[in-house]
Short mmCIF file of C-alpha atoms in Angstrom, two decimals:
data_model
loop_
_atom_site.label_atom_id
_atom_site.label_comp_id
_atom_site.label_asym_id
_atom_site.label_seq_id
_atom_site.Cartn_x
_atom_site.Cartn_y
_atom_site.Cartn_z
CA MET A 1 106.93 -14.96 -27.72
CA GLU A 2 110.29 -16.82 -28.07
CA LEU A 3 112.21 -14.51 -25.87
CA LYS A 4 112.76 -15.68 -22.26
CA LEU A 5 113.49 -12.90 -19.69
CA ARG A 6 115.81 -13.67 -16.82
CA GLU A 7 113.89 -13.87 -13.55
CA ASN A 8 114.28 -11.94 -10.28
CA CYS A 9 116.22 -9.06 -11.71
CA ARG A 10 116.49 -5.77 -9.86
CA TYR A 11 116.61 -3.74 -13.08
CA ALA A 12 114.08 -4.16 -15.86
CA ILE A 13 116.26 -2.32 -18.35
CA ALA A 14 119.74 -0.90 -18.28
CA CYS A 15 121.78 1.07 -20.78
CA PRO A 16 125.27 2.53 -21.25
CA THR A 17 124.85 6.25 -22.05
CA SER A 18 126.37 9.65 -22.17
CA MET A 19 124.17 12.19 -20.50
CA GLY A 20 123.93 15.85 -21.61
CA VAL A 21 121.45 18.72 -21.75
CA ARG A 22 119.11 19.88 -24.45
CA ILE A 23 117.69 23.40 -24.88
CA THR A 24 114.69 24.11 -27.14
CA PRO A 25 113.24 27.54 -27.88
CA GLU A 26 109.79 28.19 -26.40
CA ASP A 27 106.71 28.34 -28.72
CA ARG A 28 108.52 26.52 -31.61
CA MET A 29 110.58 29.57 -32.47
CA ALA A 30 113.76 29.15 -34.46
CA VAL A 31 116.96 29.24 -32.44
CA PRO A 32 118.49 32.54 -33.70
CA GLY A 33 115.10 34.31 -33.08
CA SER A 34 114.53 33.12 -29.51
CA SER A 35 115.79 34.46 -26.20
CA ARG A 36 113.90 31.88 -24.05
CA PHE A 37 114.75 28.21 -24.03
CA TYR A 38 113.49 25.07 -22.23
CA LEU A 39 116.24 22.91 -20.59
CA GLN A 40 116.16 19.20 -20.00
CA ALA A 41 118.62 16.36 -19.42
CA THR A 42 118.86 14.06 -22.39
CA SER A 43 120.31 10.99 -23.99
CA ALA A 44 118.78 8.64 -26.59
CA GLU A 45 119.26 5.61 -24.36
CA THR A 46 117.61 7.06 -21.26
CA ASN A 47 114.78 8.17 -23.46
CA VAL A 48 114.12 4.48 -24.20
CA LEU A 49 114.20 3.61 -20.49
CA ASN A 50 111.68 6.29 -19.65
CA VAL A 51 108.57 4.44 -20.78
CA ALA A 52 109.29 1.48 -18.35
CA SER A 53 110.59 3.82 -15.54
CA SER A 54 107.44 6.03 -15.79
CA LEU A 55 105.30 2.98 -15.43
CA GLY A 56 107.00 1.79 -12.30
CA ARG A 57 109.91 -0.43 -13.46
CA GLU A 58 113.29 0.13 -12.03
CA CYS A 59 115.81 1.06 -14.70
CA LEU A 60 119.54 1.88 -14.71
CA ALA A 61 121.72 4.28 -16.59
CA LEU A 62 125.41 3.37 -16.79
CA THR A 63 127.19 6.64 -17.37
CA LYS A 64 129.86 9.16 -16.34
CA PHE A 65 129.77 12.55 -14.73
CA VAL A 66 132.00 15.63 -14.38
CA LYS A 67 132.94 16.10 -10.75
CA GLY A 68 131.63 19.32 -9.13
CA SER A 69 129.66 20.24 -12.25
CA PRO A 70 126.28 21.93 -11.71
CA VAL A 71 125.19 20.40 -15.07
CA ALA A 72 125.97 16.99 -13.68
CA ASP A 73 123.91 17.77 -10.59
CA PHE A 74 120.99 18.88 -12.83
CA ILE A 75 121.23 15.65 -14.89
CA ARG A 76 121.25 13.43 -11.73
CA ALA A 77 118.18 15.35 -10.36
CA GLN A 78 116.31 14.82 -13.63
CA LEU A 79 117.14 11.13 -13.66
CA ARG A 80 115.86 10.81 -10.16
CA ALA A 81 112.66 12.59 -11.07
CA ARG A 82 112.20 10.19 -13.98
CA ASN A 83 112.70 7.08 -11.74
CA ILE A 84 115.89 6.13 -13.46
CA ARG A 85 118.70 4.99 -11.21
CA TYR A 86 122.29 5.80 -12.39
CA GLU A 87 125.89 4.58 -11.79
CA GLY A 88 128.90 6.42 -13.02
CA ALA A 89 132.41 7.52 -12.07
CA GLU A 90 133.03 11.18 -11.45
CA VAL A 91 135.92 12.75 -13.49
CA GLU A 92 137.77 15.86 -12.60
CA GLN A 93 136.87 18.65 -15.04
CA GLY A 94 140.53 19.54 -15.54
CA GLY A 95 139.98 23.26 -15.94
CA PRO A 96 137.76 25.36 -18.29
CA TRP A 97 138.93 23.37 -21.39
CA GLY A 98 138.52 19.96 -19.83
CA PHE A 99 135.71 17.59 -19.63
CA ARG A 100 131.95 18.52 -19.70
CA HIS A 101 128.56 17.18 -20.58
CA GLN A 102 127.33 17.48 -24.13
CA PHE A 103 125.15 20.35 -25.21
CA ASN A 104 122.23 19.81 -27.63
CA ILE A 105 120.43 22.76 -29.27
CA ALA A 106 117.23 21.87 -30.94
CA ASP A 107 114.80 23.82 -33.23
CA SER A 108 111.49 21.82 -33.26
CA GLY A 109 110.56 23.40 -36.56
CA PHE A 110 107.09 24.62 -37.58
CA GLY A 111 105.10 23.95 -40.66
CA LEU A 112 107.45 23.86 -43.64
CA ARG A 113 110.41 25.06 -41.46
CA ALA A 114 112.13 21.75 -40.78
CA PRO A 115 113.49 20.86 -37.37
CA ARG A 116 117.24 21.36 -36.86
CA VAL A 117 119.51 19.80 -34.20
CA TRP A 118 123.00 21.04 -33.36
CA ASN A 119 125.33 19.07 -31.09
CA ASP A 120 128.22 20.56 -29.23
CA ARG A 121 130.13 17.43 -27.90
CA ALA A 122 133.70 18.69 -27.60
CA GLY A 123 135.29 17.43 -24.37
CA GLU A 124 132.18 15.21 -23.71
CA VAL A 125 132.99 13.10 -20.61
CA GLY A 126 130.76 10.25 -21.81
CA ARG A 127 133.12 9.60 -24.76
CA THR A 128 135.49 8.08 -22.24
CA LEU A 129 132.98 5.46 -21.02
CA SER A 130 134.56 2.07 -20.35
CA ALA A 131 133.13 -1.29 -19.14
CA SER A 132 135.83 -1.17 -16.49
CA ASP A 133 133.97 1.85 -14.92
CA PHE A 134 131.28 -0.56 -13.65
CA ASP A 135 131.02 -3.55 -11.32
CA ILE A 136 129.77 -5.93 -13.94
CA PRO A 137 129.47 -9.05 -11.68
CA ARG A 138 127.43 -7.12 -9.19
CA ILE A 139 125.19 -5.26 -11.66
CA PHE A 140 124.61 -8.13 -14.11
CA GLY A 141 125.20 -11.10 -11.78
CA ARG A 142 124.01 -10.41 -8.22
CA GLU A 143 121.51 -7.69 -8.94
CA GLY A 144 120.36 -8.68 -12.40
CA ILE A 145 119.09 -6.96 -15.49
CA GLY A 146 116.21 -8.07 -17.69
CA ILE A 147 117.18 -6.24 -20.88
CA LEU A 148 120.40 -4.37 -21.75
CA HIS A 149 119.62 -1.64 -24.22
CA ILE A 150 122.34 -0.32 -26.56
CA SER A 151 121.89 2.54 -29.04
CA GLY A 152 123.94 3.18 -32.11
CA LEU A 153 124.65 6.67 -30.71
CA ILE A 154 126.65 5.56 -27.79
CA ALA A 155 128.16 2.66 -29.77
CA ALA A 156 129.52 5.08 -32.38
CA MET A 157 130.44 8.07 -30.16
CA SER A 158 134.16 7.20 -29.76
CA GLU A 159 136.55 4.26 -29.93
CA GLU A 160 136.19 3.96 -26.14
CA THR A 161 132.39 3.79 -26.17
CA THR A 162 132.40 1.31 -29.09
CA ALA A 163 134.67 -1.01 -27.02
CA CYS A 164 132.45 -0.37 -23.98
CA CYS A 165 129.33 -1.49 -25.75
CA LEU A 166 130.88 -4.51 -27.15
CA ALA A 167 132.13 -5.52 -23.72
CA ILE A 168 128.95 -4.86 -21.96
CA ALA A 169 126.97 -6.80 -24.64
CA LYS A 170 129.29 -9.73 -24.19
CA ALA A 171 128.80 -9.57 -20.34
CA ALA A 172 125.05 -9.38 -20.79
CA LYS A 173 124.99 -12.61 -22.82
CA GLU A 174 127.16 -14.35 -20.17
CA TYR A 175 124.63 -13.47 -17.41
CA GLY A 176 121.51 -14.35 -19.32
CA THR A 177 120.40 -10.71 -20.01
CA LEU A 178 118.57 -10.02 -23.17
CA VAL A 179 120.28 -7.48 -25.51
CA SER A 180 118.32 -4.86 -27.40
CA PHE A 181 120.11 -2.91 -30.14
CA ASP A 182 118.59 0.21 -31.74
CA LEU A 183 120.97 1.04 -34.61
CA ASN A 184 120.29 4.76 -34.55
CA TYR A 185 122.64 5.81 -37.42
CA ARG A 186 124.23 9.27 -37.25
CA ALA A 187 126.37 10.22 -40.24
CA THR A 188 128.42 12.78 -38.25
CA PHE A 189 129.40 10.01 -35.71
CA TRP A 190 130.45 7.57 -38.45
CA LYS A 191 132.56 9.98 -40.49
CA GLY A 192 136.10 8.55 -40.76
CA ARG A 193 135.20 5.37 -38.84
CA GLU A 194 132.92 3.66 -41.35
CA GLU A 195 134.75 0.36 -41.57
CA ALA A 196 135.47 -0.03 -37.80
CA LEU A 197 131.86 0.88 -36.88
CA ARG A 198 130.38 -1.51 -39.51
CA GLN A 199 132.33 -4.28 -37.97
CA ALA A 200 131.39 -3.34 -34.40
CA PHE A 201 127.74 -2.92 -35.22
CA HIS A 202 127.81 -6.33 -36.85
CA GLN A 203 129.23 -7.80 -33.62
CA ILE A 204 126.57 -6.15 -31.44
CA ALA A 205 123.81 -7.05 -33.83
CA SER A 206 125.04 -10.68 -33.78
CA ALA A 207 124.64 -10.68 -29.93
CA ALA A 208 121.23 -8.91 -29.99
CA ASP A 209 117.88 -10.60 -29.15
CA ILE A 210 116.04 -7.49 -30.33
CA LEU A 211 116.97 -5.43 -33.37
CA VAL A 212 115.38 -2.04 -34.05
CA GLY A 213 115.84 0.48 -36.75
CA ASN A 214 114.11 3.21 -38.65
CA GLU A 215 113.55 3.58 -42.42
CA GLU A 216 117.40 3.75 -43.16
CA ASP A 217 119.27 2.28 -40.17
CA PHE A 218 119.52 -1.22 -41.48
CA GLN A 219 120.95 -0.05 -44.81
CA LEU A 220 123.28 2.52 -43.37
CA CYS A 221 124.63 0.57 -40.34
CA LEU A 222 124.55 -3.02 -41.61
CA GLY A 223 124.79 -2.58 -45.42
CA PHE A 224 121.36 -4.05 -46.44
CA ALA A 225 119.62 -2.98 -49.60
CA GLY A 226 116.27 -1.43 -48.93
CA PRO A 227 113.64 1.07 -49.99
CA GLU A 228 114.63 4.72 -50.08
CA ALA A 229 113.41 6.79 -47.10
CA GLY A 230 111.29 9.89 -47.58
CA GLY A 231 109.16 10.67 -50.59
CA GLU A 232 105.42 9.86 -50.71
CA ASP A 233 103.15 6.89 -50.32
CA LEU A 234 104.97 5.17 -47.55
CA SER A 235 102.35 2.39 -47.34
CA SER A 236 103.39 1.24 -50.82
CA LYS A 237 106.86 0.50 -49.53
CA ILE A 238 105.85 -1.78 -46.66
CA GLU A 239 106.40 -5.00 -48.60
CA SER A 240 109.92 -3.66 -49.53
CA PHE A 241 110.66 -3.04 -45.86
CA LYS A 242 109.45 -6.64 -45.10
CA GLY A 243 111.88 -8.01 -47.66
CA MET A 244 114.75 -6.03 -46.14
CA VAL A 245 113.95 -7.13 -42.63
CA SER A 246 113.72 -10.77 -43.74
CA GLU A 247 117.26 -10.49 -45.01
CA VAL A 248 118.33 -9.01 -41.67
CA LYS A 249 116.79 -11.96 -39.92
CA ALA A 250 118.58 -14.40 -42.16
CA ARG A 251 121.93 -12.87 -41.33
CA TYR A 252 121.37 -12.17 -37.58
CA SER A 253 119.57 -15.38 -36.62
CA ASN A 254 120.25 -14.92 -32.87
CA ALA A 255 117.68 -12.20 -32.71
CA LYS A 256 114.04 -13.06 -32.19
CA ILE A 257 112.45 -9.69 -32.67
CA PHE A 258 113.00 -7.27 -35.59
CA ALA A 259 111.12 -3.91 -35.66
CA THR A 260 111.41 -0.69 -37.63
CA THR A 261 109.48 2.54 -37.54
CA LEU A 262 107.97 4.05 -40.65
CA ARG A 263 107.74 7.82 -40.95
CA GLN A 264 106.49 10.18 -43.68
CA VAL A 265 106.94 13.83 -43.12
CA VAL A 266 103.98 16.01 -44.20
CA SER A 267 105.15 19.01 -42.27
CA ALA A 268 107.06 19.71 -39.00
CA ASN A 269 103.55 19.51 -37.33
CA GLU A 270 102.22 16.43 -39.06
CA HIS A 271 103.68 13.05 -39.78
CA LEU A 272 102.44 9.75 -41.00
CA TRP A 273 103.67 7.26 -38.44
CA GLY A 274 103.73 3.56 -38.72
CA ALA A 275 105.82 0.47 -37.74
CA LEU A 276 106.37 -3.12 -38.44
CA MET A 277 107.70 -6.22 -36.53
CA LEU A 278 108.83 -9.66 -37.33
CA ALA A 279 108.55 -11.97 -34.29
CA ASP A 280 107.84 -15.63 -33.97
CA GLY A 281 107.99 -15.93 -37.67
CA GLN A 282 104.96 -13.68 -38.05
CA TRP A 283 104.53 -10.11 -39.30
CA THR A 284 102.74 -7.36 -37.43
CA VAL A 285 102.22 -4.12 -39.23
CA GLU A 286 100.94 -0.70 -38.06
CA GLU A 287 99.87 1.07 -41.24
CA PRO A 288 101.08 4.69 -41.23
CA ARG A 289 98.41 7.15 -40.01
CA SER A 290 98.51 10.84 -39.45
CA ILE A 291 99.75 12.20 -36.02
CA PRO A 292 100.16 15.79 -34.84
CA VAL A 293 103.75 16.56 -33.87
CA LEU A 294 104.97 18.97 -31.25
CA ASP A 295 108.68 17.95 -31.36
CA ARG A 296 109.69 14.87 -33.41
CA ILE A 297 112.88 14.19 -31.58
CA GLY A 298 112.65 11.05 -29.41
CA GLY A 299 109.72 9.52 -31.26
CA GLY A 300 111.87 6.47 -32.25
CA ASP A 301 113.15 6.14 -28.74
CA GLY A 302 109.63 6.17 -27.41
CA PHE A 303 108.68 3.48 -29.84
CA THR A 304 111.62 1.25 -28.76
CA GLY A 305 110.78 1.97 -25.06
CA GLY A 306 107.15 0.90 -25.59
CA VAL A 307 108.10 -2.29 -27.37
CA LEU A 308 110.60 -3.21 -24.64
CA TYR A 309 108.03 -2.52 -22.02
CA GLY A 310 105.66 -4.98 -23.75
CA ILE A 311 108.48 -7.59 -23.87
CA LEU A 312 108.98 -7.06 -20.14
CA ASN A 313 105.33 -7.90 -19.62
CA GLY A 314 105.36 -10.96 -21.83
CA TRP A 315 102.91 -9.49 -24.23
CA LYS A 316 102.25 -10.95 -27.76
CA PRO A 317 104.14 -9.16 -30.59
CA GLU A 318 100.98 -7.34 -31.91
CA LYS A 319 100.35 -5.79 -28.49
CA CYS A 320 104.07 -4.83 -28.12
CA LEU A 321 104.03 -3.12 -31.50
CA ARG A 322 100.85 -1.19 -30.78
CA PHE A 323 102.19 -0.04 -27.50
CA GLY A 324 105.46 1.00 -29.09
CA TRP A 325 103.64 2.89 -31.83
CA ALA A 326 101.59 4.81 -29.36
CA SER A 327 104.51 5.44 -27.06
CA GLY A 328 106.34 7.09 -30.01
CA VAL A 329 103.32 9.30 -30.57
CA LEU A 330 103.36 10.32 -26.88
CA ALA A 331 107.02 11.36 -27.23
CA ALA A 332 106.25 13.38 -30.36
CA SER A 333 103.52 15.27 -28.43
CA SER A 334 105.96 16.53 -25.88
CA LEU A 335 108.69 19.13 -25.72
CA ASN A 336 110.79 16.58 -23.82
CA ASP A 337 112.47 14.12 -26.12
CA TYR A 338 110.99 11.10 -24.22
CA ALA A 339 107.69 9.59 -23.58
CA GLU A 340 106.44 9.90 -20.02
CA PRO A 341 103.20 8.01 -19.72
CA ALA A 342 101.01 8.62 -16.76
CA ASP A 343 99.74 5.01 -16.90
CA GLU A 344 99.25 2.23 -19.55
CA LYS A 345 95.70 3.57 -20.18
CA GLN A 346 97.06 6.80 -21.56
CA ILE A 347 99.12 4.89 -24.12
CA TRP A 348 96.14 2.68 -25.16
CA ASP A 349 93.88 5.73 -25.52
CA ILE A 350 96.48 7.25 -27.84
CA TYR A 351 96.45 4.01 -29.86
CA ALA A 352 92.63 4.08 -30.05
CA GLY A 353 92.58 7.76 -31.03
CA ASN A 354 90.64 8.63 -27.85
CA ALA A 355 91.60 12.19 -26.98
CA ARG A 356 88.48 12.80 -24.87
CA VAL A 357 89.07 14.61 -21.51
CA GLN A 358 89.77 12.33 -18.57
CA ARG A 359 88.05 13.45 -15.43
#
């Protein structure tokens, strides 16, 4: 593969992120009808790190915490349990109406009842994230990072986080760190900032070595024409997706790997899941196949995390894509919104369709 990882890095992958908590009703109940909820710490960016961290690679979350908050303590404990290191300034809450960590309420859906996600991000401390919060020369220079991963969620969250992502991406390039950018479009984050975010995403994408999207991200974030998401017969659109990604490659020539997931929703419990990758001038395609779904949130993060883990290992593109595809399946089979593989074999068994008991 054309990408060259920096050697002797302490951290395999690092990310700027805003941490929060997610609650999901038990037994796939709808939120209004449930009185019991499962609580976890969450962010799209640490979801990506979780594949590598679960498999023994040291990873780092660059974030911010509310001082004295029991929610912040819960988040830190969960990150430690997931083998993810963290650095982040503590900010005074400023009273009951001051700063806090975001709250995510998720209905996993069931059958033809679609999943629903509701975000409560008022006063979110992570929206104040700045590159000046971190010792960049130490983290990127003396300690070293193999891959900096940036998500479109943190990049679009506020004017401050947009500037933070731009500055950290620039620093990564100066220190020889690879940059991964998962576009991760969210309409609610872009509302009223479309032009500014289009320009910022263009700058980050121009610096990226790895560009990842889903069926719509390249169109909505970077303005490319492409096939419509949804509908039926996803396989028939693969050539159209290839054409769109080829146009992305022509514009963002610094990147060496381009990947996108492919998803067709049959029901909340069943998806057709596929992916494609352009690397070293060659296409690799995972044709969509049916997968059972426990909770779809985080499947794309699992895919990206699996692909980055393959890149860390120097695998060929085909192997990276397969591992990413199966890591996305693992995330979709969990109530947590991240993949937490026990070992590499578990991922390869998922890819092979081997669900026989392991004794």
